[in-house]
mmCIF file of C-alpha atoms and ligand atoms in Angstrom:
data_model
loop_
_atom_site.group_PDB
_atom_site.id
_atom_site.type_symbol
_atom_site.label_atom_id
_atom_site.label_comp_id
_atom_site.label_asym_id
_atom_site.label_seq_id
_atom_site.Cartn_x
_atom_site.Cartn_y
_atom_site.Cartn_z
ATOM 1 C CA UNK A 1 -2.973 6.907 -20.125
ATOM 2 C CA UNK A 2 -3.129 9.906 -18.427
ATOM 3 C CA UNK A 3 -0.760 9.999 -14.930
ATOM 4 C CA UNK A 4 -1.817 13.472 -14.228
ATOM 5 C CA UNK A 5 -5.369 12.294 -13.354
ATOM 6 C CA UNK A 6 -3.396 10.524 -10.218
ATOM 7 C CA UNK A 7 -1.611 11.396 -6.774
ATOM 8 C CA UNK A 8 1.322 9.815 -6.216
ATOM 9 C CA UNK A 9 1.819 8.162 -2.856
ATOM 10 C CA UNK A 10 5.142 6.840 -1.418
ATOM 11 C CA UNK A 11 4.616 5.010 1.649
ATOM 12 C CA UNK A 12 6.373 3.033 4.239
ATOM 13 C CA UNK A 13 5.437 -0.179 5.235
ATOM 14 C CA UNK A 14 7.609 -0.575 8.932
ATOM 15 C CA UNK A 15 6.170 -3.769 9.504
ATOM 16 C CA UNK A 16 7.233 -5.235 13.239
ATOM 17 C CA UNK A 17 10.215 -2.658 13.444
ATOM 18 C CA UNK A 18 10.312 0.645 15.981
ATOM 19 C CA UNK A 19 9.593 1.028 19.355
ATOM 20 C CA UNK A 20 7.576 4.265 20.236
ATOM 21 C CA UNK A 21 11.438 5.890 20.669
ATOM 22 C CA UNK A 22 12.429 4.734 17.972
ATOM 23 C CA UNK A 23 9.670 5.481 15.787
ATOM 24 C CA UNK A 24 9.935 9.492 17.092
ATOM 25 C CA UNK A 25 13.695 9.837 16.354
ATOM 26 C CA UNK A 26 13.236 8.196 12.658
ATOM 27 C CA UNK A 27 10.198 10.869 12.432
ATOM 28 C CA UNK A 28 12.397 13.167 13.482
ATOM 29 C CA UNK A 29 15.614 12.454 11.150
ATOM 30 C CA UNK A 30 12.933 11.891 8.087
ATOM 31 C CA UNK A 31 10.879 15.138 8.532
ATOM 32 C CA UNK A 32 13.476 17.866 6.699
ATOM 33 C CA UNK A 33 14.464 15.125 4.482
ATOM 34 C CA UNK A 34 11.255 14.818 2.602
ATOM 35 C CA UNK A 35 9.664 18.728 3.725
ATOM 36 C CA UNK A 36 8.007 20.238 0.718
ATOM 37 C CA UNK A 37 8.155 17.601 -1.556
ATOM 38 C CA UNK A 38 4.925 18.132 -2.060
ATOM 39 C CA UNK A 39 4.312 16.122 -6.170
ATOM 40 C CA UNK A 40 3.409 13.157 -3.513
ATOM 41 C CA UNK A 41 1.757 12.090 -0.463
ATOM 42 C CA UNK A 42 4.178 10.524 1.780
ATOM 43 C CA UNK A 43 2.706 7.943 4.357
ATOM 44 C CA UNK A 44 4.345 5.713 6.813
ATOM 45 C CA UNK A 45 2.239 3.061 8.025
ATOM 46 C CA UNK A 46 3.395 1.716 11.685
ATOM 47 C CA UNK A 47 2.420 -0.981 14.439
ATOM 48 C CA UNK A 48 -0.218 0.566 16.491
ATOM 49 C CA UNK A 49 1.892 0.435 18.975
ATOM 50 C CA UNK A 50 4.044 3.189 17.515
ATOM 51 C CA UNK A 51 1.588 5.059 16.047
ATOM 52 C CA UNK A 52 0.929 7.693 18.831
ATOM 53 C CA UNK A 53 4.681 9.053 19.110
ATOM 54 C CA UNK A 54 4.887 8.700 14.932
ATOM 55 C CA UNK A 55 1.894 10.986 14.801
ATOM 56 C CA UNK A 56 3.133 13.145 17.657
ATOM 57 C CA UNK A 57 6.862 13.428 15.938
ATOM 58 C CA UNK A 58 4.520 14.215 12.253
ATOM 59 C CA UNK A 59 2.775 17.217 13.807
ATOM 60 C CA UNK A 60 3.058 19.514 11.067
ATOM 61 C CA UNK A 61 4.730 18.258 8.844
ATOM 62 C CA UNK A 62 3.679 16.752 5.304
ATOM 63 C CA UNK A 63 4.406 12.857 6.571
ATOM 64 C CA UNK A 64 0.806 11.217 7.678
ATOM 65 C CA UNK A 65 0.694 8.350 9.197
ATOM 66 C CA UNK A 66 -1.158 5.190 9.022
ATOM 67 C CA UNK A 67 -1.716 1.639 10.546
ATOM 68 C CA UNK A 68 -0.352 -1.952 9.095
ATOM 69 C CA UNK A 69 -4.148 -3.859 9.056
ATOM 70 C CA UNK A 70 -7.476 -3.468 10.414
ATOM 71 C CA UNK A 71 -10.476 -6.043 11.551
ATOM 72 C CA UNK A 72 -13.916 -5.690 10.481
ATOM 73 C CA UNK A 73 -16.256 -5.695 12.925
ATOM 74 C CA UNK A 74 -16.698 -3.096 14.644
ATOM 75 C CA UNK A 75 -16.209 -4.351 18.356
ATOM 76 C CA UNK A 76 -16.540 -7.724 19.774
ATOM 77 C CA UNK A 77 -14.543 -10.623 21.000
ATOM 78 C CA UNK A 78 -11.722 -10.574 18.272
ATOM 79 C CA UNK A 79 -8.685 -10.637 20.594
ATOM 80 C CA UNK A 80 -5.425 -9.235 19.493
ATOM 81 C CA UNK A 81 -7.237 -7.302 16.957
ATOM 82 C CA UNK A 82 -7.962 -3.530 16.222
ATOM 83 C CA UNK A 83 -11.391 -1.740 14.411
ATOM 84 C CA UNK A 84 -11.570 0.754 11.732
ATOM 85 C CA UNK A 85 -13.774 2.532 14.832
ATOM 86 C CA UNK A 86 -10.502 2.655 17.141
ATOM 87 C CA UNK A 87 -8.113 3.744 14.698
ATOM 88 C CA UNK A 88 -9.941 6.360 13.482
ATOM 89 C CA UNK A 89 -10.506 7.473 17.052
ATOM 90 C CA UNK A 90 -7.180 7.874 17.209
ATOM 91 C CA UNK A 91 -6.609 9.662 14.192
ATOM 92 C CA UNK A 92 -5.586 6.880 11.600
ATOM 93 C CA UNK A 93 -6.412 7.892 8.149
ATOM 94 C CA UNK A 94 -4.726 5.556 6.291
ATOM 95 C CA UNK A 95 -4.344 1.498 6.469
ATOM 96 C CA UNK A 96 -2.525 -1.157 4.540
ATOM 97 C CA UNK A 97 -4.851 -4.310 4.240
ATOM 98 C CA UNK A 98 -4.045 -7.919 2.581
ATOM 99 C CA UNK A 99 -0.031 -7.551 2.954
ATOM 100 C CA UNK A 100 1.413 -10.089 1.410
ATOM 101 C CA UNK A 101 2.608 -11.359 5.092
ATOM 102 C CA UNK A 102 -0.452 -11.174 6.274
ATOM 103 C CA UNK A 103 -1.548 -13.738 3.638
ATOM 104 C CA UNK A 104 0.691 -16.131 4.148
ATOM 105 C CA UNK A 105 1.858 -15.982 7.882
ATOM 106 C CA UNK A 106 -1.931 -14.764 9.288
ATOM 107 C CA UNK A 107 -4.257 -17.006 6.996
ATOM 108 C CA UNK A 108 -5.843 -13.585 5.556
ATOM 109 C CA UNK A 109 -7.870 -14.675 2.182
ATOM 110 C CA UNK A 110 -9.520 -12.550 -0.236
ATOM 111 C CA UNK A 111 -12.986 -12.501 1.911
ATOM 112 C CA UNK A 112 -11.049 -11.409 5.082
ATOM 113 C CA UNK A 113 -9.110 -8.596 2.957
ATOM 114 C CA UNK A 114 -12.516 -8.054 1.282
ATOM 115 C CA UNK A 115 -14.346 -7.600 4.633
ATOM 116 C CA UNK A 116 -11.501 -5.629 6.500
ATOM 117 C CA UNK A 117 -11.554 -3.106 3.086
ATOM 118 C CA UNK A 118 -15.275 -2.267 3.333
ATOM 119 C CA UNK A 119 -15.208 -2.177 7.323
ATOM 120 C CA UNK A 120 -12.445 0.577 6.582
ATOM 121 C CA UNK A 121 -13.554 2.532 4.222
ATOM 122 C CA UNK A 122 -17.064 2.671 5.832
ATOM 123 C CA UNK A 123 -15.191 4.438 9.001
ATOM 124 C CA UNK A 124 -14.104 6.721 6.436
ATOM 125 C CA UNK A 125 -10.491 5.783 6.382
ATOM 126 C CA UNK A 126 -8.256 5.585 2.656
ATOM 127 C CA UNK A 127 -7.179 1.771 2.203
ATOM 128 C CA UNK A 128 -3.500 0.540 0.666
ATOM 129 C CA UNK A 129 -4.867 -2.796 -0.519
ATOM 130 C CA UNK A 130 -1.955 -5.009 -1.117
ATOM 131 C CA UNK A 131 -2.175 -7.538 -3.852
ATOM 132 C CA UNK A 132 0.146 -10.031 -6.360
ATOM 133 C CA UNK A 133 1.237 -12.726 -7.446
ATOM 134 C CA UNK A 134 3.167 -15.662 -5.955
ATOM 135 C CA UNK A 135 6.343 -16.645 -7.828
ATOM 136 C CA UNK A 136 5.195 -20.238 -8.714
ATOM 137 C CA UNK A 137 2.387 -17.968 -10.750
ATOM 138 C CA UNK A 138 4.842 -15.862 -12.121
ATOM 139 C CA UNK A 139 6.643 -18.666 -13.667
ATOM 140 C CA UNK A 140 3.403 -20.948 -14.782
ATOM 141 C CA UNK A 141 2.073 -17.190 -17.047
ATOM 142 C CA UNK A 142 -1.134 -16.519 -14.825
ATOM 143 C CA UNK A 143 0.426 -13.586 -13.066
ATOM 144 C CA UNK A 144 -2.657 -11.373 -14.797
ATOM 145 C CA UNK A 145 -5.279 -13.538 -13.782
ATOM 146 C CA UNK A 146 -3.910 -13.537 -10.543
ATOM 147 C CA UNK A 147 -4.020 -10.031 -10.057
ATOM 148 C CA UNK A 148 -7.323 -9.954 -11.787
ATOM 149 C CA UNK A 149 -9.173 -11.794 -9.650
ATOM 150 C CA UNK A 150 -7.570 -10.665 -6.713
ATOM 151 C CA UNK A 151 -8.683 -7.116 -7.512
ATOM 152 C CA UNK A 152 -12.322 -8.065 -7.905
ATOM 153 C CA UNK A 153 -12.461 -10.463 -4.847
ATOM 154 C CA UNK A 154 -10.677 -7.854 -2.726
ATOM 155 C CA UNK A 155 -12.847 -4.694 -4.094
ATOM 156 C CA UNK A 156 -15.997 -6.495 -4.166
ATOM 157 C CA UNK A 157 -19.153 -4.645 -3.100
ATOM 158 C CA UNK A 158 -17.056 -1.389 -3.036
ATOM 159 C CA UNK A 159 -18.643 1.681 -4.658
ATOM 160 C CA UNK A 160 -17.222 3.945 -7.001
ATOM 161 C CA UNK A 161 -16.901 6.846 -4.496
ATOM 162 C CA UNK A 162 -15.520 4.750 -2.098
ATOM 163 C CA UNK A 163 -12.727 3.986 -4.801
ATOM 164 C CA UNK A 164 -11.624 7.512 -4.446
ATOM 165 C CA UNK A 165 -10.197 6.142 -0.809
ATOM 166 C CA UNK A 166 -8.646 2.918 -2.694
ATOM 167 C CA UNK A 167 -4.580 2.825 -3.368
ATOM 168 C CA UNK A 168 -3.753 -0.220 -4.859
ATOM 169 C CA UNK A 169 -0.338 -1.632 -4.444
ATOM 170 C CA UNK A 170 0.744 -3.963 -6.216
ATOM 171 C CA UNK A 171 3.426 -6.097 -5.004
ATOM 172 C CA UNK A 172 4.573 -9.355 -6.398
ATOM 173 C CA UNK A 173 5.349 -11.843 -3.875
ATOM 174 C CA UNK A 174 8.623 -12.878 -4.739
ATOM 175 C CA UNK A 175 9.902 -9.378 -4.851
ATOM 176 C CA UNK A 176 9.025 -8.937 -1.104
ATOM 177 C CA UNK A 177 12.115 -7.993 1.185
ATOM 178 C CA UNK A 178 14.230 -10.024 -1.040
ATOM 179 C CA UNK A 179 16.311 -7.660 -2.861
ATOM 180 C CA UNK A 180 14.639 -8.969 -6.076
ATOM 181 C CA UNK A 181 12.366 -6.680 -8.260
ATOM 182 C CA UNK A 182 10.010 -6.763 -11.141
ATOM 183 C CA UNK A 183 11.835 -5.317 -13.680
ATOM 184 C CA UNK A 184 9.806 -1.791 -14.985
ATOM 185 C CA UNK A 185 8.390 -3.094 -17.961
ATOM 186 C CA UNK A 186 6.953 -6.137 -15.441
ATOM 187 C CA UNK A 187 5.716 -3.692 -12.989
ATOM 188 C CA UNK A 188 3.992 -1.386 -15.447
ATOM 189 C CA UNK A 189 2.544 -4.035 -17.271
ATOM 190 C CA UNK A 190 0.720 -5.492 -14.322
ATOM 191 C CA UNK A 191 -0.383 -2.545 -12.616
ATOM 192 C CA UNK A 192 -1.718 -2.229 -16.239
ATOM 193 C CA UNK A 193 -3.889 -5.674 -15.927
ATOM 194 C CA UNK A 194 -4.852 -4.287 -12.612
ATOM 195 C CA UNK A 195 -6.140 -0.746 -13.813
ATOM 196 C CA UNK A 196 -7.882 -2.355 -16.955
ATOM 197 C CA UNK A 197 -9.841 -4.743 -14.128
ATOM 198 C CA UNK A 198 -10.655 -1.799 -11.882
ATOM 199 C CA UNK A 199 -11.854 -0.270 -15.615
ATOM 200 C CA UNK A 200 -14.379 -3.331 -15.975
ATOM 201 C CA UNK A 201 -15.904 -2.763 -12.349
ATOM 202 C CA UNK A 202 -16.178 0.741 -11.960
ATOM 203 C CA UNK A 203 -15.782 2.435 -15.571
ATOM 204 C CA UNK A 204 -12.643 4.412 -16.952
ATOM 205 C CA UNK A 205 -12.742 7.204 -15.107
ATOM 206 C CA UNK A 206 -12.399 5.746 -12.081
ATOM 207 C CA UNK A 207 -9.439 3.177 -13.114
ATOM 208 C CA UNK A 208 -7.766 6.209 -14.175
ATOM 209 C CA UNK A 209 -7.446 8.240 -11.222
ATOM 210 C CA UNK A 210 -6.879 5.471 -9.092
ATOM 211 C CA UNK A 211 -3.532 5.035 -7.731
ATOM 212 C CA UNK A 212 -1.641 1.869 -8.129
ATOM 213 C CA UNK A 213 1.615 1.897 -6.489
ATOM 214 C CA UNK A 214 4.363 -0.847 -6.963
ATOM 215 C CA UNK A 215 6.034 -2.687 -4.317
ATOM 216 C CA UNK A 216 8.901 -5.216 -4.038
ATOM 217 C CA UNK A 217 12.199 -4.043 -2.774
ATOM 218 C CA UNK A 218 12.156 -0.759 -4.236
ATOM 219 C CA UNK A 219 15.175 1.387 -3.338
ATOM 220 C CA UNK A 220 17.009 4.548 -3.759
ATOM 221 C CA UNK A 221 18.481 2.494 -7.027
ATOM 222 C CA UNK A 222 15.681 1.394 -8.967
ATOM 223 C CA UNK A 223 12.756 3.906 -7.396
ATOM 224 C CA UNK A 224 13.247 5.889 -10.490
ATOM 225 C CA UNK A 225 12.511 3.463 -13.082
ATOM 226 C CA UNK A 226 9.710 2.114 -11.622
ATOM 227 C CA UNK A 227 7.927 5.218 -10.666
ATOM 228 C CA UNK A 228 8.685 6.982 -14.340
ATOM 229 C CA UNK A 229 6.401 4.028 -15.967
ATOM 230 C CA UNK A 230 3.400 5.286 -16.483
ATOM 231 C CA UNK A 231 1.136 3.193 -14.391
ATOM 232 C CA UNK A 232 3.021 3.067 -11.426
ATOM 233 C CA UNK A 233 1.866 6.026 -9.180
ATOM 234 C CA UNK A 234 4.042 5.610 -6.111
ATOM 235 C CA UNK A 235 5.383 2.905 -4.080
ATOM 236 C CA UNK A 236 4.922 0.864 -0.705
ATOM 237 C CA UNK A 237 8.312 0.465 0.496
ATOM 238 C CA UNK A 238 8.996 -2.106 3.465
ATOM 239 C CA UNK A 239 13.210 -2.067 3.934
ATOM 240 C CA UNK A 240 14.083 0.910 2.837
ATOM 241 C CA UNK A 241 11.478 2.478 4.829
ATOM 242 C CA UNK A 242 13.339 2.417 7.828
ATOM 243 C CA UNK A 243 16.392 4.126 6.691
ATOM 244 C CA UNK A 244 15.868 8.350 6.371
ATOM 245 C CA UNK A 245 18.126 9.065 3.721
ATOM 246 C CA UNK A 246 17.180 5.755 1.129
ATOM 247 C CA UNK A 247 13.452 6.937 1.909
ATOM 248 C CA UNK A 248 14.612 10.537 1.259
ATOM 249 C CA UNK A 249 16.064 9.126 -2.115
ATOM 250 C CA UNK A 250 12.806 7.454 -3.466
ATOM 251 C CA UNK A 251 10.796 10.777 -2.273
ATOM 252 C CA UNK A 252 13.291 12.807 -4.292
ATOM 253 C CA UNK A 253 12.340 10.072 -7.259
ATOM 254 C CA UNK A 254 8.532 11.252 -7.280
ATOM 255 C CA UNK A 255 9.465 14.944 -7.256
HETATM 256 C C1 LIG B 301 6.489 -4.391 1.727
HETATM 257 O O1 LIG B 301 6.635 -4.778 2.880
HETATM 258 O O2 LIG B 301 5.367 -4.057 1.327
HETATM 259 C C2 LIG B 301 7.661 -4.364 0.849
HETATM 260 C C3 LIG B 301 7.499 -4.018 -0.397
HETATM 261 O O3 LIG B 301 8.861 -4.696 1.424
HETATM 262 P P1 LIG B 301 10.319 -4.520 0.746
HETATM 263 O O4 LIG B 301 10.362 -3.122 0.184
HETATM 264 O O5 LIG B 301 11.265 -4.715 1.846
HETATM 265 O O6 LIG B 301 10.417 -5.547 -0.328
#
């Protein structure tokens, strides 16, 4: 397995949290914190409500910024919701898709995530596609074909070159914003399922330089672990996104 073939991406997920204020002064406390760490790609993905000021407080800086979910049509009478179109418009490069919360609280399935992937990546943007497994899977042993058929559901129709736009993060359920986390070993094993699936639909050398980041209360504790396994290439980070120095700590892990 060959981690060099992959960028590493730590990225914050803020979820509802920071007002356009308060999503400039965390910009502003983060930006030395994490300046020239350059051995990954450091995101922070924000309510579009914030995402103005976060990009304005960014400005030249190595921190990018990035939007929480997208729709999939293009325009239309989809109230409450934002296009691929519109974000990109306003400079959006990156967006998370299928959260975990999103699944459960906001009835997103894999056809939705499916549909809101493609819509994105046609506008050209890169896509954190969030997938895992529920704990009651975890316990009954189908946490792999969870993940597997997740992966193809959620990636379906998706080309090859359009994979180089794909981070995958995986992010078991149960280990969302509850302090719990898969243990290494459980973390490297199923990003492993998940790169050996992205292997079956799109060939080796595509699995292998695709990103797969883990995520599930990962901290300034146990970011070091996780990310030294070798098929964990980053993380998504929701709680300890939102503090400077404990994001600071799991950028300084990736160095
Ligand atoms: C997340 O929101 O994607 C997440 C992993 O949250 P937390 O780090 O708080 O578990």
């Amino acid at each position: 397995m060959n981690k060099s073939k992959r960028k590493v991406v730590i990225a914050g997920n803020w979820k509802m949290n920071f007002t356009p204020d308060e999503a400039t002064a965390f910009i502003g406390a983060v930006k030395p914190l994490v300046a020239g760490k350059d051995a990954c790609d450091v995101v922070f993905c924000a309510p579009y409500v914030t995402i103005a000021a976060a990009q304005a407080a960014a400005k030249g800086s190595n921190i990018k910024i990035g939007a929480e979910n997208v729709h999939f049509a293009e325009k239309g009478a989809y109230t409450g919701e934002v296009s691929a179109k519109m974000l990109t418009a306003c400079g959006v490069e990156y967006v998370i898709i299928g959260h975990s919360e999103r699944r459960q609280y906001f009835g997103e399935t894999d056809e939705t995530v499916n549909l809101r992937t493609k819509a994105a990546l046609a506008a050209g943007m890169t896509v954190i596609l969030c997938l895992g497994e529920v704990k009651d899977q975890r316990l009954a042993g189908i946490t792999d074909e969870v993940v597997s058929m997740q992966t193809k559901l959620d990636l379906k129709d998706v080309t090859a070159e359009e994979m180089k736009r794909v981070i995958i993060a995986y992010e078991p359920v149960w280990a969302i914003g509850t302090g719990l986390t898969a243990t290494p070993e459980q973390a490297d094993e199923t990003c492993g399922v998940i790169r050996k699936t992205l292997e079956t639909m799109f060939g080796k050398e595509v699995a292998e330089a695709t990103t797969i980041q883990y995520g599930g209360s990962m901290n300034e504790k146990n970011a070091a672990e996780l990310l030294a396994k070798p098929n964990v290439d980053g993380g998504l980070i929701g709680g300890a996104s939102l503090v400077p120095e404990k994001f600071q700590a799991i950028v300084d892990a990736a160095q």
